Coordinates of C-alpha atoms and ligand atoms in Angstrom, one line a residue:
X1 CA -27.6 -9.5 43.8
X2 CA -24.7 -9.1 45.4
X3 CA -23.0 -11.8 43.5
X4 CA -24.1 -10.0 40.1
X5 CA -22.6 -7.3 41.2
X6 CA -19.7 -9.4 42.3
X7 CA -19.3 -10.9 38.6
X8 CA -19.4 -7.9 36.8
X9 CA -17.0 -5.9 38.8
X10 CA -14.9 -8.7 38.2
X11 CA -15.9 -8.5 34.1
X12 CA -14.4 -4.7 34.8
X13 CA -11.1 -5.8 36.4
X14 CA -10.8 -8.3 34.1
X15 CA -11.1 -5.7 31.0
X16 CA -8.6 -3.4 32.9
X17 CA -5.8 -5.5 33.0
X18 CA -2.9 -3.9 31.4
X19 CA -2.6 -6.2 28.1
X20 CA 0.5 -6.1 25.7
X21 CA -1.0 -5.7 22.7
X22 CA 0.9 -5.6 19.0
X23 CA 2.2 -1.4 18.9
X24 CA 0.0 -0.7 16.0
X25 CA -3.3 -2.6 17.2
X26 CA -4.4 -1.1 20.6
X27 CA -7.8 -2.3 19.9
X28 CA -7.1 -5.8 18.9
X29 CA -9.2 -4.6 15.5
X30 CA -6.8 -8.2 14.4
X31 CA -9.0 -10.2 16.2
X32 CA -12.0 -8.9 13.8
X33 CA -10.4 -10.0 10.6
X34 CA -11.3 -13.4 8.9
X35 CA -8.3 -16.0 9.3
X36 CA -7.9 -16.0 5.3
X37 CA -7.4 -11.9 5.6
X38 CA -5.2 -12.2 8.6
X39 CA -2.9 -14.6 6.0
X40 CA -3.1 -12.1 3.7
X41 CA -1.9 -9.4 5.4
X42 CA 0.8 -11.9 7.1
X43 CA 1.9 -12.7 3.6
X44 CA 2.1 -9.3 2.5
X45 CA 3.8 -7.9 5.8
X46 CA 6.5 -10.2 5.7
X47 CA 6.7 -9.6 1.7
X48 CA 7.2 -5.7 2.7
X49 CA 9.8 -6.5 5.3
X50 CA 12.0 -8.8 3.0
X51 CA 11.7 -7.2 -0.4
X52 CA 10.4 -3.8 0.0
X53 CA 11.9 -2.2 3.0
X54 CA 15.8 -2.9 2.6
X55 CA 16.1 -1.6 -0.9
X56 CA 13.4 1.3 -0.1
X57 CA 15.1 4.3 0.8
X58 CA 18.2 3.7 -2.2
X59 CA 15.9 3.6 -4.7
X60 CA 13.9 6.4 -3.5
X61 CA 16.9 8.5 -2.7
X62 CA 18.1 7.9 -6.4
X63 CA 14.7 7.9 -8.1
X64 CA 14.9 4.6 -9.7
X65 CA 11.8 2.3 -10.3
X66 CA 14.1 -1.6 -9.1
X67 CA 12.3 -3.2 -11.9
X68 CA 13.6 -6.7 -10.3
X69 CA 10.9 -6.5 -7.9
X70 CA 8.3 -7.1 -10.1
X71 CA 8.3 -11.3 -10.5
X72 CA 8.3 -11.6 -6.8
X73 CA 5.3 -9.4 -7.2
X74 CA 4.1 -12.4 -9.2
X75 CA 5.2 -15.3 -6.6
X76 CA 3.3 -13.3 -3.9
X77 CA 0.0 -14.3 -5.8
X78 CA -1.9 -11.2 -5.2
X79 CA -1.9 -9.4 -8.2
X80 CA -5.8 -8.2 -9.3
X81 CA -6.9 -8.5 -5.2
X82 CA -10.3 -9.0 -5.8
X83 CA -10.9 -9.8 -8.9
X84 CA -12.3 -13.0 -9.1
X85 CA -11.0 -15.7 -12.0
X86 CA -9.0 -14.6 -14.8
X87 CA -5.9 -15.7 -12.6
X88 CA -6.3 -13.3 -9.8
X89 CA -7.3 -14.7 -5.9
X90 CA -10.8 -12.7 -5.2
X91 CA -9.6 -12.0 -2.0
X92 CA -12.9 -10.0 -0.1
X93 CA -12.0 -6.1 0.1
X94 CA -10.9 -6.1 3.5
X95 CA -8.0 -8.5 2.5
X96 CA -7.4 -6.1 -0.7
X97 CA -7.3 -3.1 2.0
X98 CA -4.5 -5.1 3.8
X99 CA -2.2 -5.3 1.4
X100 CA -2.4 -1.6 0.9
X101 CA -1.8 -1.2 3.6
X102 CA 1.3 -3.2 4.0
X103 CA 2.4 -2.3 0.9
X104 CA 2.1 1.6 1.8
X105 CA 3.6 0.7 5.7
X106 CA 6.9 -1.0 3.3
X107 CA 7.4 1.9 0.6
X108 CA 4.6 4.2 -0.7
X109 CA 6.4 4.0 -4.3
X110 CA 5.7 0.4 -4.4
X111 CA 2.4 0.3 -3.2
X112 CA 1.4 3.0 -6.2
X113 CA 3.2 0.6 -8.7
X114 CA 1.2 -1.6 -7.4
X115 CA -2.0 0.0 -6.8
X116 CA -1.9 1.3 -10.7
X117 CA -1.6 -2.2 -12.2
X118 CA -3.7 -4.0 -10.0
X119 CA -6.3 -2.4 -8.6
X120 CA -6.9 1.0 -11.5
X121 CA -5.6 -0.7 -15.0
X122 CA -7.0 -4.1 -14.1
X123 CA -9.5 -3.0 -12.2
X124 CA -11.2 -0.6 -15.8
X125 CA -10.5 -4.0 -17.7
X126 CA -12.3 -6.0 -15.0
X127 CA -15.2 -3.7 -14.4
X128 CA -15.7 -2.4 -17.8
X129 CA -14.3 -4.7 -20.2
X130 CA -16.0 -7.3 -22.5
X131 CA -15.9 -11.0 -21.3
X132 CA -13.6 -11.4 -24.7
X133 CA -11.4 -8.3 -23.8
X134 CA -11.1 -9.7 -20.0
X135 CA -10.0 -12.8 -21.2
X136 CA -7.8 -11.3 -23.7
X137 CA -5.8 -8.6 -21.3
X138 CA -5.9 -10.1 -17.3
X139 CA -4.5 -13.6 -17.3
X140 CA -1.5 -11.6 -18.3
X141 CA -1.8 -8.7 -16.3
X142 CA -2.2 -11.6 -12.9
X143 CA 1.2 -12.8 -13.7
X144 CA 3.1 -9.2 -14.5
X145 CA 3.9 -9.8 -17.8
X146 CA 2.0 -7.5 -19.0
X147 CA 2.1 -3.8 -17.0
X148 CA -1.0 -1.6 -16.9
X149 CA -1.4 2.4 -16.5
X150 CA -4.7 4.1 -16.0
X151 CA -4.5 7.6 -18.0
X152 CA -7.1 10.2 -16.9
X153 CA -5.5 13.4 -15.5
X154 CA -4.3 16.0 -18.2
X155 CA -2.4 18.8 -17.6
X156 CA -5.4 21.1 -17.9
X157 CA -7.8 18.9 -16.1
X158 CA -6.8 17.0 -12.4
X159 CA -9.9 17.5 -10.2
X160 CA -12.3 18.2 -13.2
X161 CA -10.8 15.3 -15.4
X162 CA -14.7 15.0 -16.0
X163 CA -14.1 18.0 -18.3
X164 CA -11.3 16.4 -20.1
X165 CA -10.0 16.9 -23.9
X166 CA -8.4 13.6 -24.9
X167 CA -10.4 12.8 -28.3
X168 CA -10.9 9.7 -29.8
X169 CA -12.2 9.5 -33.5
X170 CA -13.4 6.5 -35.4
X171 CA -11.8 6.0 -38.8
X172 CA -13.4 2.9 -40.2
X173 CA -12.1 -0.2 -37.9
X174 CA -9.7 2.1 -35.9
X175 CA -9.9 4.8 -33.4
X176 CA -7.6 7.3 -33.4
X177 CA -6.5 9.6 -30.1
X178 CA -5.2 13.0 -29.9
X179 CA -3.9 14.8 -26.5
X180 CA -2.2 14.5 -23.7
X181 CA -2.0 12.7 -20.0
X182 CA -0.1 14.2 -16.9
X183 CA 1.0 12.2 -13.7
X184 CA 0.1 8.3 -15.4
X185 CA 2.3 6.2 -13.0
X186 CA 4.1 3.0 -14.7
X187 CA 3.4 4.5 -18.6
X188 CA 6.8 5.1 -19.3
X189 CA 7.2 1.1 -19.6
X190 CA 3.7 -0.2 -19.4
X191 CA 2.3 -2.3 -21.8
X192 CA -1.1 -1.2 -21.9
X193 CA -2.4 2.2 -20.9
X194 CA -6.1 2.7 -20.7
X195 CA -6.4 6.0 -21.6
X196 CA -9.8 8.1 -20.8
X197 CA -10.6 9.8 -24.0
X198 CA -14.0 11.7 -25.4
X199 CA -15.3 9.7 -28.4
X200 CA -17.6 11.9 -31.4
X201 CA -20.6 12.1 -29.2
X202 CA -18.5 13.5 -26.3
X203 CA -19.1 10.3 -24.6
X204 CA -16.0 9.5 -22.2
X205 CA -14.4 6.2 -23.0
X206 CA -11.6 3.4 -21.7
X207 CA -9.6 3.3 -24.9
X208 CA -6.8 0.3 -24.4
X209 CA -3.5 1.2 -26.0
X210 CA -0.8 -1.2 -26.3
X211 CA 3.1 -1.1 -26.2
X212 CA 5.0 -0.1 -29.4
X213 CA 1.6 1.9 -30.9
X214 CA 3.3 4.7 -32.8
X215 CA 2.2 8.2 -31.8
X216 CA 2.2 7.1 -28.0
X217 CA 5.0 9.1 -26.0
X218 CA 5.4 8.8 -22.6
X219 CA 8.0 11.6 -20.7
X220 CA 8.8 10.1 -17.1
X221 CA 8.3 13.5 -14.8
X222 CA 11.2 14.4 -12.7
X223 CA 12.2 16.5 -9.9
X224 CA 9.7 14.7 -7.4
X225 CA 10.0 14.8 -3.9
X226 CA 7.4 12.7 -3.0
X227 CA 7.5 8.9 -4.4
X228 CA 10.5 9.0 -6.3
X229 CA 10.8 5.5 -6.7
X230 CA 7.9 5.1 -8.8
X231 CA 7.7 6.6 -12.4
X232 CA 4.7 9.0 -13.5
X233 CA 4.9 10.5 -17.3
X234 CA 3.9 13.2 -19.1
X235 CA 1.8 11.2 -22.1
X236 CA 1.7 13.1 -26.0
X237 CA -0.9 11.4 -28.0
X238 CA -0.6 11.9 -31.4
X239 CA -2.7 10.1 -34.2
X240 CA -2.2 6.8 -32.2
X241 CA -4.2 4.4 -34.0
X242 CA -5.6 1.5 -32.3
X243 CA -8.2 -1.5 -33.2
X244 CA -11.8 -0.6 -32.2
X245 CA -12.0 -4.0 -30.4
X246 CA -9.7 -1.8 -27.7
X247 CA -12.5 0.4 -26.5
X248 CA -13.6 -1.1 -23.3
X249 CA -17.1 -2.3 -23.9
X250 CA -18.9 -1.1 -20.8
X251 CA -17.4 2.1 -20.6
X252 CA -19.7 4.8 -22.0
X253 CA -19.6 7.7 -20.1
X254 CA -17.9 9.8 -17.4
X255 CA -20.1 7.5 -15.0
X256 CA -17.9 4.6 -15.8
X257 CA -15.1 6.0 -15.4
X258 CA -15.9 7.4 -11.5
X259 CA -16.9 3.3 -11.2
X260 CA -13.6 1.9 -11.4
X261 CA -12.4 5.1 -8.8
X262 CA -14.9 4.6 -6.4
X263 CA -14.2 0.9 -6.5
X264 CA -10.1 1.3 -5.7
X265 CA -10.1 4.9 -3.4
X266 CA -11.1 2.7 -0.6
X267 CA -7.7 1.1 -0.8
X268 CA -6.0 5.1 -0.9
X269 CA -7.3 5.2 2.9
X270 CA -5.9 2.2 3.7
X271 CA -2.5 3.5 2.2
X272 CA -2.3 5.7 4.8
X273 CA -3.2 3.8 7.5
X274 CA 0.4 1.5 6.1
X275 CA 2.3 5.3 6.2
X276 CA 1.0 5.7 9.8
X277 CA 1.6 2.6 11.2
X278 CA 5.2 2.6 9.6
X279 CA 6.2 6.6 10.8
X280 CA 4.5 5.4 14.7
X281 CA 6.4 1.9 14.8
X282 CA 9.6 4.1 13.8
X283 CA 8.8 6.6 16.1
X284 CA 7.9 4.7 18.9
X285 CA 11.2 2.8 18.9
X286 CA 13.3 5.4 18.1
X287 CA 12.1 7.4 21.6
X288 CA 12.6 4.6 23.6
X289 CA 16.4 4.4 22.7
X290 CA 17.2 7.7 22.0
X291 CA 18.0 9.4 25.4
X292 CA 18.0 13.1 26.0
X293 CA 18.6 14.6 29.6
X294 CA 19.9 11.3 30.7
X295 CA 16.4 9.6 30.1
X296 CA 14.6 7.8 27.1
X297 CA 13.0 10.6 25.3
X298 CA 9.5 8.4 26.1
X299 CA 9.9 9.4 29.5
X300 CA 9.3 12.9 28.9
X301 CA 5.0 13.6 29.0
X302 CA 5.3 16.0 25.6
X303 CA 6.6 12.9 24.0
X304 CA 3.9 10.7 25.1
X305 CA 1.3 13.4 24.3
X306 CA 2.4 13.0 20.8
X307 CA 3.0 9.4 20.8
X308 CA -0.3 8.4 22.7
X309 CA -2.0 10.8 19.7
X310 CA -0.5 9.1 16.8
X311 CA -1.6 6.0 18.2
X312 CA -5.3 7.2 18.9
X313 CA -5.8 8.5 15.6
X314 CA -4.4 4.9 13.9
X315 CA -7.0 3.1 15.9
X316 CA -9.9 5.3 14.4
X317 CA -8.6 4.8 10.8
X318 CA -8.4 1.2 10.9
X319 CA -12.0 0.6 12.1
X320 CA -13.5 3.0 9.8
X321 CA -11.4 1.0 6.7
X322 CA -12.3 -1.7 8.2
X323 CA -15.9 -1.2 8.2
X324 CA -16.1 0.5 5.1
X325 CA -14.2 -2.5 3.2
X326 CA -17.0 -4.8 4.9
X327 CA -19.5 -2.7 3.6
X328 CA -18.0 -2.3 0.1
X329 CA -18.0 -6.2 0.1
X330 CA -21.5 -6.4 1.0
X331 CA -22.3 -4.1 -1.4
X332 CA -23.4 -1.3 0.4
X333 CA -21.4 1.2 0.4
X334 CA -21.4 4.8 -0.9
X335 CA -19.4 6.9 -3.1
X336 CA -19.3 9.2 -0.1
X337 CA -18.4 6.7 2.9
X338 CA -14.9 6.0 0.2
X339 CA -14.3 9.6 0.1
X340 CA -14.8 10.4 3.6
X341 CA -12.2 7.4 4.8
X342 CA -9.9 8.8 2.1
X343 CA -10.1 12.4 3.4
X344 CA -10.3 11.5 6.9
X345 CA -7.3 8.9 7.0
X346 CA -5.1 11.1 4.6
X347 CA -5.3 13.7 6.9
X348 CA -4.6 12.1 10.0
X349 CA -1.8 10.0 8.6
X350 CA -0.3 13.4 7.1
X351 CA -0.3 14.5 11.1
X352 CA 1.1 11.5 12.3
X353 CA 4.0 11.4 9.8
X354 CA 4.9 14.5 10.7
X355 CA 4.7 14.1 14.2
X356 CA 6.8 11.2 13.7
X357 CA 9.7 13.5 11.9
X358 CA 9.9 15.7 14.6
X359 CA 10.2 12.6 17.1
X360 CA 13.3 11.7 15.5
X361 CA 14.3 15.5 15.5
X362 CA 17.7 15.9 13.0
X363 CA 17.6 12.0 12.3
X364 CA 14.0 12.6 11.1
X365 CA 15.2 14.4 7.4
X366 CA 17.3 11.1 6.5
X367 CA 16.5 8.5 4.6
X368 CA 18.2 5.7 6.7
X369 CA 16.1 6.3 9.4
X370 CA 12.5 5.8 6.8
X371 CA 10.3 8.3 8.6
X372 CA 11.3 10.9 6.3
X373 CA 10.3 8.9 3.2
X374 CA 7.1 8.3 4.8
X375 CA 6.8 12.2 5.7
X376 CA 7.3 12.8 1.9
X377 CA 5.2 10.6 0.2
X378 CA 2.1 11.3 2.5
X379 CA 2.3 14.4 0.4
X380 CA 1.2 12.9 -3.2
X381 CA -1.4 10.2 -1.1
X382 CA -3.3 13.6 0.3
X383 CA -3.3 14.5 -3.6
X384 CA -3.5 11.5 -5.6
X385 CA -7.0 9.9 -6.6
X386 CA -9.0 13.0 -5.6
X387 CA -7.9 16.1 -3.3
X388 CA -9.0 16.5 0.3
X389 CA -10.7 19.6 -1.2
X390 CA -12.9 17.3 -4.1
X391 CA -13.5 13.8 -1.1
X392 CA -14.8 16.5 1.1
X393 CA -17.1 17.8 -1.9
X394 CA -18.5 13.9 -2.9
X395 CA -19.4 13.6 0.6
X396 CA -20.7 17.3 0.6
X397 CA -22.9 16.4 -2.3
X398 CA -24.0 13.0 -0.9
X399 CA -25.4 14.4 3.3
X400 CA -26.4 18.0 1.3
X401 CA -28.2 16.8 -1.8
X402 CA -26.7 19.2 -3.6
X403 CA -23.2 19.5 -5.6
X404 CA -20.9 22.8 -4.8
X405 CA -18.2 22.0 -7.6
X406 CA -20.6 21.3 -10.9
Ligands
FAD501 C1 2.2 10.8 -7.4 C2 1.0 11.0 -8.3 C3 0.5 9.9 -9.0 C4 -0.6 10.0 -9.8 N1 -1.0 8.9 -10.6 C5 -2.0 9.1 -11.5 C6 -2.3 8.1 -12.4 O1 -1.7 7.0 -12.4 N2 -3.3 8.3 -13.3 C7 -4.0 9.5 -13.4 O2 -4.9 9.6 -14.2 N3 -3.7 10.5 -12.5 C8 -2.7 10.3 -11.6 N4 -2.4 11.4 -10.7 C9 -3.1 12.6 -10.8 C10 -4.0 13.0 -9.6 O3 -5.1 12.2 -9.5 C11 -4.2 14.5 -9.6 O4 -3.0 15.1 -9.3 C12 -5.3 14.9 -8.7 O5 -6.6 14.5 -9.1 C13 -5.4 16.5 -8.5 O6 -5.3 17.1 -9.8 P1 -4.3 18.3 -10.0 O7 -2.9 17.8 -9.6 O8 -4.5 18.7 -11.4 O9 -4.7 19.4 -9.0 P2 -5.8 20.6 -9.2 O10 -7.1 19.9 -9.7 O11 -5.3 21.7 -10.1 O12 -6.0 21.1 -7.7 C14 -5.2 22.0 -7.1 C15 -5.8 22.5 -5.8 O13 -7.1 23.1 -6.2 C16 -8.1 22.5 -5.4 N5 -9.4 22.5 -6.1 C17 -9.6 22.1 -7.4 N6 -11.0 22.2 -7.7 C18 -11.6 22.7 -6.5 C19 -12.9 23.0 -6.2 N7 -13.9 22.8 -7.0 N8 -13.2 23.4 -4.9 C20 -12.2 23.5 -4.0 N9 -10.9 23.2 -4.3 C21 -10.6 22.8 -5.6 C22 -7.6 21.1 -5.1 O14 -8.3 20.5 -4.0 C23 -6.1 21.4 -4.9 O15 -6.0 21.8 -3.5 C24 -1.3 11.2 -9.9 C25 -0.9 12.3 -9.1 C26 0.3 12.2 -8.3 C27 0.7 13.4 -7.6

């Protein structure tokens, strides 16, 4: 008995010991992941702090997209995550998770470009196209020679873009769209745009329209402050003809459409856990060399407070992505379990950027120092791919049986 007792006591002591753990993985969630995710997100890290972090903050600051980028995208071999064959890795969803996350912790502007091409724009062609139309659109799209948008908000409808106006009309072998998109990041210079479009039944369709279509005019929106490095336009459809084999096959209804968001917001919540981990690494640093009253600002218990929060509120987000992504690849998630982690994690990572600003007090409004472009572009991640407001309804709708927004 006493020996028992002995042993675990010693189980205690041993699980007490002060351990140095990574700054960003207090619960040594790393030691969960599969060896091929942990290469993945290895791969994608050391992608971010190479390519992505040094040029971040110019471009940003002077609102350019650094279109040189984009074929070390294509060496990086990532591009379609988990889409399996057509030349893209079918990594499982955790791994696709990761590099949103390391994308996001790099530059938030990237990891939209990103996030449009690969995971909306080839993920509609993926889930909802023919075999023929697959074929035909994501070799291409794997290697980046061919850019993809994803055109659903209008500037009349954002949360209800179920109600949206875009028509399509069949005119023997063509189909021919009328209205316009708002916020459709990478159509300025895409080369296809899958825009969401009402058919003559009222159906809602993924109609595939190509580079150089007349009638198709993108307006790049300025005047951001919030992911200025990465382009969103203003779309006019007028008249633009395009062949009916461009109408994604499987996509008949509103119903589709909410497929191919359900099956990327997952990767939106682990976007933030990248701006979170980024603004607390930063942070964290920054108040161990920045002294104040003769002592590292980390000395002071205020400091800590916020610090040990920050850190607290990271280790919640990445096990819920984490376990959500698992359950997504065992095909068991929910519509609701995406929009809660997308809700919860946007929020928290909104708290910790900010916490992080005010950590590097007047240092914390300049570019140089990255926490303030993290601060920033939390702002369009809370909005992008369904408001706090609308995730909290979904999940609303899913525990109450019940929908309070239709
Ligand atoms: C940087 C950026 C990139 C984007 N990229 C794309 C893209 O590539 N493709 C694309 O199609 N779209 C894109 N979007 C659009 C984005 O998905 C929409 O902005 C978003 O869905 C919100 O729509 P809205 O901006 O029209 O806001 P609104 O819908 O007008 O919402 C304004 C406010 O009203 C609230 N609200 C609305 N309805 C309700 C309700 N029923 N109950 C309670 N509150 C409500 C919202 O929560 C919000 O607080 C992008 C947006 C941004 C900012």
């Amino acid at each position: 008995m006493i020996a028992e007792e002995q042993s675990d006591l010693a189980r205690f002591q041993e699980f007490s010991l002060p351990t140095t753990p990574p700054a960003t993985d207090f619960y040594l969630v790393d030691e969960l992941l599969k060896p091929e995710e942990r290469e993945v997100r290895d791969r994608v890290r050391a992608f971010a702090d190479r390519e992505i972090i040094p040029i971040a903050a110019d471009h940003w600051e002077r609102a350019e997209f650094p279109f040189e980028i984009i074929p070390k995208f294509r060496d990086l071999g990532l591009t379609g995550g988990p889409i399996v064959g057509y030349g893209s890795p079918g990594v499982s969803l955790v791994a696709a998770g990761l590099i949103a996350q390391e994308l996001a912790r790099g530059d938030s502007s990237l990891a939209t470009f990103y996030g449009v091409h690969s995971g909306l724009a080839m993920g509609s062609v993926a889930i909802l196209g023919s075999d023929e139309q697959r074929e035909r659109w994501l070799p291409a799209m794997a290697r980046l020679e061919k850019i993809g948008a994803f055109a659903l908000t209008e500037p009349t409808h954002g949360s209800d873009s179920i109600a949206l106006e875009t028509s399509a009309r069949r005119d023997g072998d063509s189909w021919v769209l009328r209205g316009k998109k708002k916020w459709i990041g990478n159509a300025s210079f895409a080369d296809l745009v899958v825009v969401w479009a009402r058919d003559d039944d009222g159906n809602v369709g993924g109609f595939v329209v190509e580079k150089g279509t007349p009638g198709f005019t993108a307006r790049v929106i300025e005047g951001k402050i919030a992911k200025r490095a990465v382009w969103q336009a203003e779309i006019t459809l007028d008249g633009v003809r395009i062949p009916l084999e461009n109408r994604l096959e499987r996509a008949r209804s509103f119903k589709d459409t909410a497929k191919v968001l359900t099956a990327t917001r997952y990767a939106v919540a682990w976007e933030a856990i990248g701006h979170a981990m980024a603004a607390y690494e930063y942070a964290l640093a920054y108040t161990q060399e920045r002294k104040q009253f003769g002592k590292p600002l980390v000395s002071f218990q205020l400091v800590q407070d916020k610090l040990v929060g920050m850190l607290g509120d990271i280790v919640g987000m990445q096990l819920m992505c984490l376990r959500l992504s698992q359950l997504l690849d065992e095909r068991k998630a929910t519509q609701g379990m995406a929009s809660l982690a997308k809700m919860l994690n946007c929020r928290k990572a909104r708290r910790i950027v900010s916490d992080a600003r005010d950590l590097l007090g007047g240092n914390g409004i300049l570019l140089e120092h990255h926490v303030a472009r993290h601060f920033a572009d939390m702002e369009a991640i809370f909005t992008y791919e369904g408001t706090d407001h609308m995730q909290m309804l979904v999940v609303g709708k899913e525990i109450c049986g019940v929908s309070a927004y239709k």
